[in-house]
Amino acid sequence: RRRRAARRVPDGPLGAFLRTPPPGPATPLDEVRLLAVDVETTGLDPRRDRVVSVGFVPVDGDRIVLRGAGSMVLRSDGRSGDDGGVGQSATVHGLTDDDVAHGSGVAEVLDRVLTALTGRVLLAHYSTIEVDFLGVLCRRVYGVRPPLKAVDTLELQRRILGGGIGMGFTADPSPDELRLWGARGRYGLPRYRAHDAAVDALACAELYLAQVAELRDRGARVLRDLRTP
């Protein structure tokens, strides 16, 4: 699928992303290159709602690469059927209509995200949101929805609470235990300001490193050990 999509797009950030394979399933965990990504949106439906900000930070093995971090606010492209404002979602992410009006264009933001993601695995907490919203934006801008494989720290937390590698998802953790800040609390990680895309991406990266340290003790060695069954 990745190769087919690559043949359909010209040179540029999307083409480079599609033609550069991400780390394979047998990549040792200390060699895996990821990009922790967080998107803030006006809602949870990618068909109706839209992205208002994106934050990301690279992770190289067991190291967070802060110099590669980025954060962008998106202005409305007028295609989502709204008035360009953020509505009630402002109470969650704190961005105002004026912030969004002075944001970057969707194509510019996607180019930056895809450039940062090239040769890396997407890392997110409840990655369905990031994968679906970024996929919709890519289809809108490029006419192609690229395959986005992800490592999901929410699913890693579910696995950890359920017994670890090879033991399935047997526990029934509470929603609070699976939320980003609840999961971080288990490892004594600090509580940052929530729903800021750059901060949440960093928080996800830190959580991932703590989870991987625990999962190594339970037998995780390579990237495939982190994939959701």
C-alpha atoms as an extended CHARMM CRD file, in Angstrom:
* protein
*
       229  EXT
         1         1  ARG       CA              0.0000000000        0.0000000000        0.0000000000  PROA      1               0.0000000000
         2         2  ARG       CA              2.8210000000        2.3870000000        0.8280000000  PROA      2               0.0000000000
         3         3  ARG       CA              4.5550000000        1.7710000000       -2.5130000000  PROA      3               0.0000000000
         4         4  ARG       CA              1.2830000000        2.1780000000       -4.4230000000  PROA      4               0.0000000000
         5         5  ALA       CA              0.6230000000        5.4910000000       -2.7300000000  PROA      5               0.0000000000
         6         6  ALA       CA              4.1930000000        6.6550000000       -3.4310000000  PROA      6               0.0000000000
         7         7  ARG       CA              3.6700000000        6.1740000000       -7.1690000000  PROA      7               0.0000000000
         8         8  ARG       CA              0.6700000000        8.5010000000       -7.0740000000  PROA      8               0.0000000000
         9         9  VAL       CA              2.3350000000       11.5370000000       -5.5360000000  PROA      9               0.0000000000
        10        10  PRO       CA              5.0450000000       13.9160000000       -6.7940000000  PROA      10              0.0000000000
        11        11  ASP       CA              8.3080000000       14.6500000000       -5.0520000000  PROA      11              0.0000000000
        12        12  GLY       CA              7.9170000000       16.5780000000       -1.8270000000  PROA      12              0.0000000000
        13        13  PRO       CA              7.3220000000       15.8620000000        1.8630000000  PROA      13              0.0000000000
        14        14  LEU       CA              4.5790000000       13.2890000000        1.2460000000  PROA      14              0.0000000000
        15        15  GLY       CA              6.5810000000       11.5410000000       -1.4710000000  PROA      15              0.0000000000
        16        16  ALA       CA              9.6770000000       11.4130000000        0.7460000000  PROA      16              0.0000000000
        17        17  PHE       CA              7.6010000000       10.0560000000        3.6300000000  PROA      17              0.0000000000
        18        18  LEU       CA              6.0970000000        7.3020000000        1.4910000000  PROA      18              0.0000000000
        19        19  ARG       CA              9.3950000000        6.3110000000       -0.1350000000  PROA      19              0.0000000000
        20        20  THR       CA             11.3270000000        6.1460000000        3.1390000000  PROA      20              0.0000000000
        21        21  PRO       CA             10.4060000000        3.0090000000        5.0670000000  PROA      21              0.0000000000
        22        22  PRO       CA              9.8350000000        3.3620000000        8.8070000000  PROA      22              0.0000000000
        23        23  PRO       CA             11.6040000000        1.0580000000       11.2740000000  PROA      23              0.0000000000
        24        24  GLY       CA             10.6510000000       -2.5660000000       10.6700000000  PROA      24              0.0000000000
        25        25  PRO       CA              9.0240000000       -4.9330000000       13.1800000000  PROA      25              0.0000000000
        26        26  ALA       CA             12.3630000000       -6.5450000000       14.1050000000  PROA      26              0.0000000000
        27        27  THR       CA             14.0650000000       -3.2390000000       14.9230000000  PROA      27              0.0000000000
        28        28  PRO       CA             15.5640000000       -3.3610000000       18.4440000000  PROA      28              0.0000000000
        29        29  LEU       CA             13.8040000000       -0.9830000000       20.8030000000  PROA      29              0.0000000000
        30        30  ASP       CA             16.9570000000        1.0280000000       21.4270000000  PROA      30              0.0000000000
        31        31  GLU       CA             17.1800000000        1.7190000000       17.6830000000  PROA      31              0.0000000000
        32        32  VAL       CA             13.5330000000        2.5790000000       16.9960000000  PROA      32              0.0000000000
        33        33  ARG       CA             12.9730000000        6.1400000000       15.7930000000  PROA      33              0.0000000000
        34        34  LEU       CA              9.5400000000        7.5400000000       16.5790000000  PROA      34              0.0000000000
        35        35  LEU       CA              7.7030000000       10.8420000000       16.4220000000  PROA      35              0.0000000000
        36        36  ALA       CA              5.3760000000       11.5790000000       19.3190000000  PROA      36              0.0000000000
        37        37  VAL       CA              2.4320000000       13.5180000000       17.8920000000  PROA      37              0.0000000000
        38        38  ASP       CA             -0.5860000000       15.2080000000       19.4380000000  PROA      38              0.0000000000
        39        39  VAL       CA             -3.4130000000       16.9690000000       17.6390000000  PROA      39              0.0000000000
        40        40  GLU       CA             -5.9490000000       19.2680000000       19.2570000000  PROA      40              0.0000000000
        41        41  THR       CA             -9.2970000000       19.4040000000       17.4930000000  PROA      41              0.0000000000
        42        42  THR       CA            -12.7340000000       21.0020000000       17.6220000000  PROA      42              0.0000000000
        43        43  GLY       CA            -14.2970000000       17.5860000000       18.2680000000  PROA      43              0.0000000000
        44        44  LEU       CA            -13.7900000000       13.8580000000       17.8560000000  PROA      44              0.0000000000
        45        45  ASP       CA            -15.2690000000       13.2620000000       14.3860000000  PROA      45              0.0000000000
        46        46  PRO       CA            -12.6690000000       13.7650000000       11.6170000000  PROA      46              0.0000000000
        47        47  ARG       CA            -15.4470000000       14.0060000000        9.0130000000  PROA      47              0.0000000000
        48        48  ARG       CA            -17.0540000000       16.9740000000       10.7310000000  PROA      48              0.0000000000
        49        49  ASP       CA            -14.4930000000       18.4700000000       13.1080000000  PROA      49              0.0000000000
        50        50  ARG       CA            -11.0640000000       19.8590000000       12.3570000000  PROA      50              0.0000000000
        51        51  VAL       CA             -7.5380000000       20.1050000000       13.6760000000  PROA      51              0.0000000000
        52        52  VAL       CA             -6.6150000000       23.3860000000       15.3440000000  PROA      52              0.0000000000
        53        53  SER       CA             -3.0680000000       22.5780000000       16.4680000000  PROA      53              0.0000000000
        54        54  VAL       CA             -0.3770000000       19.9250000000       16.0910000000  PROA      54              0.0000000000
        55        55  GLY       CA              2.6330000000       19.2600000000       18.2920000000  PROA      55              0.0000000000
        56        56  PHE       CA              5.4080000000       16.7190000000       17.8380000000  PROA      56              0.0000000000
        57        57  VAL       CA              8.7320000000       15.6300000000       19.3090000000  PROA      57              0.0000000000
        58        58  PRO       CA             11.1460000000       12.9440000000       18.0370000000  PROA      58              0.0000000000
        59        59  VAL       CA             12.2010000000        9.9520000000       20.1190000000  PROA      59              0.0000000000
        60        60  ASP       CA             15.4210000000        8.1510000000       19.1620000000  PROA      60              0.0000000000
        61        61  GLY       CA             15.6120000000        4.8720000000       21.0560000000  PROA      61              0.0000000000
        62        62  ASP       CA             15.5310000000        5.8940000000       24.6980000000  PROA      62              0.0000000000
        63        63  ARG       CA             16.1870000000        9.5860000000       24.0720000000  PROA      63              0.0000000000
        64        64  ILE       CA             13.7680000000       12.4720000000       23.5080000000  PROA      64              0.0000000000
        65        65  VAL       CA             15.1670000000       14.8960000000       20.9190000000  PROA      65              0.0000000000
        66        66  LEU       CA             13.8410000000       18.2780000000       22.0160000000  PROA      66              0.0000000000
        67        67  ARG       CA             15.6830000000       20.1660000000       19.2890000000  PROA      67              0.0000000000
        68        68  GLY       CA             13.4310000000       18.4260000000       16.7590000000  PROA      68              0.0000000000
        69        69  ALA       CA             10.1780000000       19.4100000000       18.4680000000  PROA      69              0.0000000000
        70        70  GLY       CA              7.5830000000       21.5210000000       16.6970000000  PROA      70              0.0000000000
        71        71  SER       CA              4.1740000000       23.0640000000       17.3100000000  PROA      71              0.0000000000
        72        72  MET       CA              1.7810000000       24.7600000000       14.9030000000  PROA      72              0.0000000000
        73        73  VAL       CA             -1.6890000000       26.2940000000       14.9900000000  PROA      73              0.0000000000
        74        74  LEU       CA             -3.8410000000       25.6920000000       11.8980000000  PROA      74              0.0000000000
        75        75  ARG       CA             -6.1640000000       28.2180000000       10.3890000000  PROA      75              0.0000000000
        76        76  SER       CA             -9.3690000000       26.9410000000        8.8090000000  PROA      76              0.0000000000
        77        77  ASP       CA             -9.1980000000       26.1510000000        5.1070000000  PROA      77              0.0000000000
        78        78  GLY       CA            -12.9260000000       26.7850000000        4.7380000000  PROA      78              0.0000000000
        79        79  ARG       CA            -13.6460000000       23.2230000000        3.6040000000  PROA      79              0.0000000000
        80        80  SER       CA            -14.9230000000       21.8040000000        6.8640000000  PROA      80              0.0000000000
        81        81  GLY       CA            -18.2590000000       23.5930000000        6.6560000000  PROA      81              0.0000000000
        82        82  ASP       CA            -17.6400000000       25.7610000000        9.7140000000  PROA      82              0.0000000000
        83        83  ASP       CA            -17.1020000000       29.4720000000       10.1940000000  PROA      83              0.0000000000
        84        84  GLY       CA            -13.4050000000       29.1150000000       10.9670000000  PROA      84              0.0000000000
        85        85  GLY       CA            -13.9170000000       29.4940000000       14.7150000000  PROA      85              0.0000000000
        86        86  VAL       CA            -13.1260000000       27.0210000000       17.4530000000  PROA      86              0.0000000000
        87        87  GLY       CA            -16.4910000000       27.1250000000       19.2380000000  PROA      87              0.0000000000
        88        88  GLN       CA            -16.8150000000       25.4030000000       22.5930000000  PROA      88              0.0000000000
        89        89  SER       CA            -13.5890000000       23.4560000000       22.0300000000  PROA      89              0.0000000000
        90        90  ALA       CA            -11.7340000000       26.5820000000       23.1920000000  PROA      90              0.0000000000
        91        91  THR       CA            -12.5420000000       25.5340000000       26.7560000000  PROA      91              0.0000000000
        92        92  VAL       CA            -10.4440000000       22.3950000000       26.1870000000  PROA      92              0.0000000000
        93        93  HSD       CA             -7.3670000000       23.4820000000       24.2210000000  PROA      93              0.0000000000
        94        94  GLY       CA             -7.3870000000       27.1870000000       25.1040000000  PROA      94              0.0000000000
        95        95  LEU       CA             -6.9850000000       28.4370000000       21.5300000000  PROA      95              0.0000000000
        96        96  THR       CA             -9.1400000000       31.3790000000       20.4940000000  PROA      96              0.0000000000
        97        97  ASP       CA            -10.6830000000       32.2690000000       17.1480000000  PROA      97              0.0000000000
        98        98  ASP       CA             -7.9790000000       34.9230000000       16.7810000000  PROA      98              0.0000000000
        99        99  ASP       CA             -5.2210000000       32.3640000000       17.4040000000  PROA      99              0.0000000000
       100       100  VAL       CA             -6.6110000000       30.1280000000       14.6790000000  PROA      100             0.0000000000
       101       101  ALA       CA             -7.1650000000       33.0030000000       12.2510000000  PROA      101             0.0000000000
       102       102  HSD       CA             -3.4320000000       33.7740000000       12.4430000000  PROA      102             0.0000000000
       103       103  GLY       CA             -2.3600000000       30.1380000000       12.1730000000  PROA      103             0.0000000000
       104       104  SER       CA             -0.5470000000       28.3440000000        9.3770000000  PROA      104             0.0000000000
       105       105  GLY       CA             -2.1590000000       26.8050000000        6.3160000000  PROA      105             0.0000000000
       106       106  VAL       CA             -3.0380000000       23.1170000000        6.3520000000  PROA      106             0.0000000000
       107       107  ALA       CA             -0.5910000000       22.2240000000        3.5560000000  PROA      107             0.0000000000
       108       108  GLU       CA              2.2940000000       23.9560000000        5.3410000000  PROA      108             0.0000000000
       109       109  VAL       CA              1.5310000000       22.1370000000        8.5890000000  PROA      109             0.0000000000
       110       110  LEU       CA              1.2250000000       18.7520000000        6.8840000000  PROA      110             0.0000000000
       111       111  ASP       CA              4.5180000000       19.2750000000        5.0830000000  PROA      111             0.0000000000
       112       112  ARG       CA              6.2550000000       19.9250000000        8.4100000000  PROA      112             0.0000000000
       113       113  VAL       CA              4.6430000000       16.9600000000       10.1390000000  PROA      113             0.0000000000
       114       114  LEU       CA              5.4090000000       14.5460000000        7.2960000000  PROA      114             0.0000000000
       115       115  THR       CA              8.9960000000       15.7730000000        7.0650000000  PROA      115             0.0000000000
       116       116  ALA       CA              9.4380000000       15.1510000000       10.7860000000  PROA      116             0.0000000000
       117       117  LEU       CA              7.7080000000       11.7520000000       10.5020000000  PROA      117             0.0000000000
       118       118  THR       CA              9.8140000000       10.5000000000        7.5810000000  PROA      118             0.0000000000
       119       119  GLY       CA             11.6940000000        7.3480000000        8.5870000000  PROA      119             0.0000000000
       120       120  ARG       CA              9.9050000000        7.2240000000       11.9300000000  PROA      120             0.0000000000
       121       121  VAL       CA              6.9610000000        5.4790000000       13.5760000000  PROA      121             0.0000000000
       122       122  LEU       CA              4.0940000000        7.6480000000       14.7810000000  PROA      122             0.0000000000
       123       123  LEU       CA              3.7160000000        7.5960000000       18.5740000000  PROA      123             0.0000000000
       124       124  ALA       CA              0.5420000000        8.8600000000       20.2350000000  PROA      124             0.0000000000
       125       125  HSD       CA             -1.7820000000        8.3510000000       23.1830000000  PROA      125             0.0000000000
       126       126  TYR       CA             -5.0260000000        6.9490000000       21.7440000000  PROA      126             0.0000000000
       127       127  SER       CA             -3.5020000000        7.1170000000       18.2870000000  PROA      127             0.0000000000
       128       128  THR       CA             -6.8560000000        6.7260000000       16.5030000000  PROA      128             0.0000000000
       129       129  ILE       CA             -7.3410000000       10.4900000000       16.8050000000  PROA      129             0.0000000000
       130       130  GLU       CA             -3.9790000000       11.3910000000       15.2790000000  PROA      130             0.0000000000
       131       131  VAL       CA             -4.1480000000        8.7350000000       12.5580000000  PROA      131             0.0000000000
       132       132  ASP       CA             -7.7110000000        9.5780000000       11.5090000000  PROA      132             0.0000000000
       133       133  PHE       CA             -7.4400000000       13.3680000000       11.5570000000  PROA      133             0.0000000000
       134       134  LEU       CA             -4.0510000000       13.4550000000        9.8240000000  PROA      134             0.0000000000
       135       135  GLY       CA             -5.3240000000       10.9410000000        7.2840000000  PROA      135             0.0000000000
       136       136  VAL       CA             -8.3290000000       13.1150000000        6.4470000000  PROA      136             0.0000000000
       137       137  LEU       CA             -6.1170000000       16.1890000000        6.0650000000  PROA      137             0.0000000000
       138       138  CYS       CA             -3.7050000000       14.3280000000        3.7870000000  PROA      138             0.0000000000
       139       139  ARG       CA             -6.5170000000       13.1330000000        1.5600000000  PROA      139             0.0000000000
       140       140  ARG       CA             -7.8760000000       16.6720000000        1.3720000000  PROA      140             0.0000000000
       141       141  VAL       CA             -4.5320000000       18.2860000000        0.5410000000  PROA      141             0.0000000000
       142       142  TYR       CA             -2.7110000000       15.5610000000       -1.4170000000  PROA      142             0.0000000000
       143       143  GLY       CA             -5.5410000000       13.3360000000       -2.6280000000  PROA      143             0.0000000000
       144       144  VAL       CA             -3.9000000000       10.3800000000       -0.8460000000  PROA      144             0.0000000000
       145       145  ARG       CA             -4.3780000000        8.9850000000        2.6360000000  PROA      145             0.0000000000
       146       146  PRO       CA             -0.9660000000        7.5710000000        3.5690000000  PROA      146             0.0000000000
       147       147  PRO       CA             -0.6350000000        4.4710000000        5.7450000000  PROA      147             0.0000000000
       148       148  LEU       CA              0.1560000000        5.6100000000        9.2720000000  PROA      148             0.0000000000
       149       149  LYS       CA              1.2460000000        2.7960000000       11.5770000000  PROA      149             0.0000000000
       150       150  ALA       CA              1.4110000000        3.8320000000       15.2100000000  PROA      150             0.0000000000
       151       151  VAL       CA              2.6580000000        2.7980000000       18.6070000000  PROA      151             0.0000000000
       152       152  ASP       CA             -0.1080000000        3.7100000000       21.0420000000  PROA      152             0.0000000000
       153       153  THR       CA              0.8150000000        4.4960000000       24.6460000000  PROA      153             0.0000000000
       154       154  LEU       CA             -2.7960000000        4.0030000000       25.7350000000  PROA      154             0.0000000000
       155       155  GLU       CA             -2.7200000000        0.4300000000       24.4240000000  PROA      155             0.0000000000
       156       156  LEU       CA              0.7050000000       -0.1140000000       25.9770000000  PROA      156             0.0000000000
       157       157  GLN       CA             -0.7520000000        0.9790000000       29.3020000000  PROA      157             0.0000000000
       158       158  ARG       CA             -3.6830000000       -1.3780000000       28.8700000000  PROA      158             0.0000000000
       159       159  ARG       CA             -1.2200000000       -4.1730000000       28.1490000000  PROA      159             0.0000000000
       160       160  ILE       CA              0.9500000000       -3.3270000000       31.1520000000  PROA      160             0.0000000000
       161       161  LEU       CA             -2.0280000000       -3.3150000000       33.4890000000  PROA      161             0.0000000000
       162       162  GLY       CA             -3.1670000000       -6.5860000000       31.9360000000  PROA      162             0.0000000000
       163       163  GLY       CA              0.0430000000       -8.4720000000       32.5530000000  PROA      163             0.0000000000
       164       164  GLY       CA              2.4940000000       -7.4080000000       29.8620000000  PROA      164             0.0000000000
       165       165  ILE       CA              3.8790000000       -8.9040000000       26.6850000000  PROA      165             0.0000000000
       166       166  GLY       CA              2.2430000000      -12.1180000000       25.5480000000  PROA      166             0.0000000000
       167       167  MET       CA             -0.4890000000      -12.0940000000       28.1980000000  PROA      167             0.0000000000
       168       168  GLY       CA             -3.1970000000      -10.1760000000       26.3650000000  PROA      168             0.0000000000
       169       169  PHE       CA             -5.5260000000       -7.5260000000       27.7140000000  PROA      169             0.0000000000
       170       170  THR       CA             -6.9600000000       -9.3070000000       30.7130000000  PROA      170             0.0000000000
       171       171  ALA       CA             -7.3780000000       -6.4460000000       33.1570000000  PROA      171             0.0000000000
       172       172  ASP       CA            -10.2520000000       -3.9860000000       33.1910000000  PROA      172             0.0000000000
       173       173  PRO       CA             -8.4860000000       -0.7260000000       34.0070000000  PROA      173             0.0000000000
       174       174  SER       CA            -10.5030000000        2.3620000000       34.7840000000  PROA      174             0.0000000000
       175       175  PRO       CA            -10.6790000000        5.2070000000       32.2490000000  PROA      175             0.0000000000
       176       176  ASP       CA             -8.5710000000        7.3480000000       34.5700000000  PROA      176             0.0000000000
       177       177  GLU       CA             -5.8040000000        4.7330000000       34.5960000000  PROA      177             0.0000000000
       178       178  LEU       CA             -5.6740000000        4.8290000000       30.8000000000  PROA      178             0.0000000000
       179       179  ARG       CA             -5.7850000000        8.5900000000       30.3300000000  PROA      179             0.0000000000
       180       180  LEU       CA             -2.4600000000       10.2320000000       29.5760000000  PROA      180             0.0000000000
       181       181  TRP       CA             -2.1310000000       11.9000000000       32.9540000000  PROA      181             0.0000000000
       182       182  GLY       CA             -3.3410000000        8.8760000000       34.8930000000  PROA      182             0.0000000000
       183       183  ALA       CA             -0.8770000000        6.6370000000       33.0720000000  PROA      183             0.0000000000
       184       184  ARG       CA              1.9500000000        9.0850000000       33.7570000000  PROA      184             0.0000000000
       185       185  GLY       CA              1.0290000000        9.1770000000       37.4320000000  PROA      185             0.0000000000
       186       186  ARG       CA              1.7710000000        5.4670000000       37.7100000000  PROA      186             0.0000000000
       187       187  TYR       CA              5.4070000000        6.2550000000       36.9310000000  PROA      187             0.0000000000
       188       188  GLY       CA              5.6470000000        9.3820000000       39.0660000000  PROA      188             0.0000000000
       189       189  LEU       CA              5.8640000000       11.6220000000       36.0060000000  PROA      189             0.0000000000
       190       190  PRO       CA              4.8250000000       15.2560000000       36.5500000000  PROA      190             0.0000000000
       191       191  ARG       CA              1.4540000000       16.6150000000       35.5220000000  PROA      191             0.0000000000
       192       192  TYR       CA              1.7750000000       19.2650000000       32.8320000000  PROA      192             0.0000000000
       193       193  ARG       CA             -0.8580000000       21.5940000000       31.4440000000  PROA      193             0.0000000000
       194       194  ALA       CA             -3.1890000000       19.3510000000       29.4520000000  PROA      194             0.0000000000
       195       195  HSD       CA             -4.4660000000       19.8650000000       25.8910000000  PROA      195             0.0000000000
       196       196  ASP       CA             -1.5310000000       21.8800000000       24.6250000000  PROA      196             0.0000000000
       197       197  ALA       CA             -0.3770000000       19.9380000000       21.5580000000  PROA      197             0.0000000000
       198       198  ALA       CA              3.3560000000       20.4380000000       22.1170000000  PROA      198             0.0000000000
       199       199  VAL       CA              3.1310000000       19.6270000000       25.8300000000  PROA      199             0.0000000000
       200       200  ASP       CA              0.9560000000       16.5630000000       25.2460000000  PROA      200             0.0000000000
       201       201  ALA       CA              3.3750000000       15.2480000000       22.6120000000  PROA      201             0.0000000000
       202       202  LEU       CA              6.2420000000       15.5940000000       25.0910000000  PROA      202             0.0000000000
       203       203  ALA       CA              4.1430000000       13.9790000000       27.8250000000  PROA      203             0.0000000000
       204       204  CYS       CA              3.4080000000       11.0490000000       25.5080000000  PROA      204             0.0000000000
       205       205  ALA       CA              7.1030000000       10.6480000000       24.6890000000  PROA      205             0.0000000000
       206       206  GLU       CA              8.0550000000       10.6100000000       28.3670000000  PROA      206             0.0000000000
       207       207  LEU       CA              5.3310000000        8.0770000000       29.1440000000  PROA      207             0.0000000000
       208       208  TYR       CA              6.5300000000        5.8680000000       26.2960000000  PROA      208             0.0000000000
       209       209  LEU       CA             10.0610000000        5.7270000000       27.6930000000  PROA      209             0.0000000000
       210       210  ALA       CA              8.7500000000        4.7680000000       31.1320000000  PROA      210             0.0000000000
       211       211  GLN       CA              6.5050000000        2.0910000000       29.6320000000  PROA      211             0.0000000000
       212       212  VAL       CA              9.2790000000        0.6250000000       27.5010000000  PROA      212             0.0000000000
       213       213  ALA       CA             11.5470000000        0.3720000000       30.5400000000  PROA      213             0.0000000000
       214       214  GLU       CA              8.8700000000       -1.7130000000       32.2730000000  PROA      214             0.0000000000
       215       215  LEU       CA              8.0680000000       -3.7790000000       29.1950000000  PROA      215             0.0000000000
       216       216  ARG       CA             11.7430000000       -4.6170000000       28.6830000000  PROA      216             0.0000000000
       217       217  ASP       CA             11.6490000000       -6.2870000000       32.0960000000  PROA      217             0.0000000000
       218       218  ARG       CA              8.7000000000       -8.3260000000       30.8160000000  PROA      218             0.0000000000
       219       219  GLY       CA             10.4200000000       -9.4810000000       27.6580000000  PROA      219             0.0000000000
       220       220  ALA       CA              9.9430000000       -6.7180000000       25.0720000000  PROA      220             0.0000000000
       221       221  ARG       CA             12.9520000000       -6.4780000000       22.7790000000  PROA      221             0.0000000000
       222       222  VAL       CA             11.8600000000       -5.2800000000       19.3340000000  PROA      222             0.0000000000
       223       223  LEU       CA              9.2670000000       -3.0000000000       17.7840000000  PROA      223             0.0000000000
       224       224  ARG       CA              6.7660000000       -5.7790000000       17.0770000000  PROA      224             0.0000000000
       225       225  ASP       CA              6.5230000000       -6.3530000000       20.8320000000  PROA      225             0.0000000000
       226       226  LEU       CA              4.9020000000       -2.9340000000       21.1530000000  PROA      226             0.0000000000
       227       227  ARG       CA              2.2890000000       -3.3870000000       18.4600000000  PROA      227             0.0000000000
       228       228  THR       CA             -1.3150000000       -3.8990000000       19.4430000000  PROA      228             0.0000000000
       229       229  PRO       CA             -2.3650000000       -7.4700000000       18.5510000000  PROA      229             0.0000000000
